Coordinates of C-alpha atoms in Angstrom, one line a residue:
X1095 CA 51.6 -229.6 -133.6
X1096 CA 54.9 -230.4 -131.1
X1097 CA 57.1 -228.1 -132.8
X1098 CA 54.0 -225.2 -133.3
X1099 CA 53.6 -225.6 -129.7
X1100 CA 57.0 -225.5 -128.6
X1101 CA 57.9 -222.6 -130.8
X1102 CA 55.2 -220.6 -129.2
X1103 CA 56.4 -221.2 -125.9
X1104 CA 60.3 -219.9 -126.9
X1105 CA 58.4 -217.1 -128.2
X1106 CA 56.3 -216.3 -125.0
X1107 CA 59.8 -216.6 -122.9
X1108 CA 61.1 -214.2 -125.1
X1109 CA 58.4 -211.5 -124.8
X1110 CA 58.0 -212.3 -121.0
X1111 CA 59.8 -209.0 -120.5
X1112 CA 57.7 -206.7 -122.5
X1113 CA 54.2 -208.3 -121.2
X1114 CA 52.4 -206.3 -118.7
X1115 CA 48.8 -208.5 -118.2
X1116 CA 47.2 -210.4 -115.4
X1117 CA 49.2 -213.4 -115.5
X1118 CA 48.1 -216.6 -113.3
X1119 CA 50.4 -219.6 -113.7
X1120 CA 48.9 -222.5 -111.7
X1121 CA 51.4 -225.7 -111.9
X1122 CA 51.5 -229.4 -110.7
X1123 CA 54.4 -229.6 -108.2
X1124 CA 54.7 -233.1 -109.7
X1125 CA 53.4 -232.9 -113.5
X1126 CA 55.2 -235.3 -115.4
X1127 CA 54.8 -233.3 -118.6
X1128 CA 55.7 -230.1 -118.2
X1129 CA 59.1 -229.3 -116.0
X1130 CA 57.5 -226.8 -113.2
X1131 CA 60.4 -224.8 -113.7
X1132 CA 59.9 -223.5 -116.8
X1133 CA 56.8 -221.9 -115.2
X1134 CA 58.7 -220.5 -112.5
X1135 CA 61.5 -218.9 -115.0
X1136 CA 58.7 -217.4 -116.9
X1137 CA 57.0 -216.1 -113.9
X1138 CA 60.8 -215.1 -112.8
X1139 CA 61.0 -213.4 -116.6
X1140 CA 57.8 -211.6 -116.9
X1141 CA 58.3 -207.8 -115.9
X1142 CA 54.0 -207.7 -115.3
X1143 CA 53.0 -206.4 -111.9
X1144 CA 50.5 -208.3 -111.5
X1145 CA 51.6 -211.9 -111.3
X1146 CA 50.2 -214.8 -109.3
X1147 CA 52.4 -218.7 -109.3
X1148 CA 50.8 -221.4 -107.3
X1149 CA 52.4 -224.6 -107.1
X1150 CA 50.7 -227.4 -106.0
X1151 CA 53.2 -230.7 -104.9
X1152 CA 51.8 -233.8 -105.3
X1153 CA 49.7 -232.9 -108.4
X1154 CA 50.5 -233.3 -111.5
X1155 CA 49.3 -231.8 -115.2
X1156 CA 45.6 -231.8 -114.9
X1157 CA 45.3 -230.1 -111.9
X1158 CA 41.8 -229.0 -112.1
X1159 CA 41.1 -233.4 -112.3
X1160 CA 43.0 -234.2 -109.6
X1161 CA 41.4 -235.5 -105.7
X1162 CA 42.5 -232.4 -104.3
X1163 CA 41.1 -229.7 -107.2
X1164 CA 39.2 -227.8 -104.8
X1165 CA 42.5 -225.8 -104.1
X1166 CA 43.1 -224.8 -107.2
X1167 CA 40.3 -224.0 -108.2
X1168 CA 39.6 -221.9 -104.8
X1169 CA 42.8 -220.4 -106.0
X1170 CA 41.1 -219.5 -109.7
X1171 CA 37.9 -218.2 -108.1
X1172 CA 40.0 -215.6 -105.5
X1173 CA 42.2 -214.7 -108.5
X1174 CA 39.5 -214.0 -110.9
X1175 CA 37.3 -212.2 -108.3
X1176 CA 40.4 -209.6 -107.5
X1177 CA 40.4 -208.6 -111.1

């Protein structure tokens, strides 16, 4: 499933451009799994106007099971209420 997973994320950069959806990328600041950065190229990438990246330092991948969740999930709630 690595290689599945990782060739669906080369093809999502890819089509950044062309994508014009809601898009909400919520990241931990400190995940140890995913580089943050590659969420902030493909929120740099994607040409959508309506595009929401919240970082959160000092989380890390499951940032909905972290100490501090209510802020992220406060940040879900406002997101999915404006849409």
């Amino acid at each position: 499933w690595y290689t599945e997973t990782i060739e669906a994320q080369h093809q999502a950069v890819a089509a950044s451009p062309h994508m014009n959806l809601p898009l909400l990328l919520q990241v931990g600041g400190d995940d140890r799994i995913v580089d943050s950065s590659t969420s902030v190229s493909f929120h740099n990438r994607y040409q959508g106007e309506d595009k929401t990246l919240h970082i959160y330092d000092g989380f890390f991948h499951e940032i909905y099971n972290e100490t501090q969740r209510d802020q992220p999930l406060n940040d879900l709630k406002i997101w999915l209420e404006n849409r």
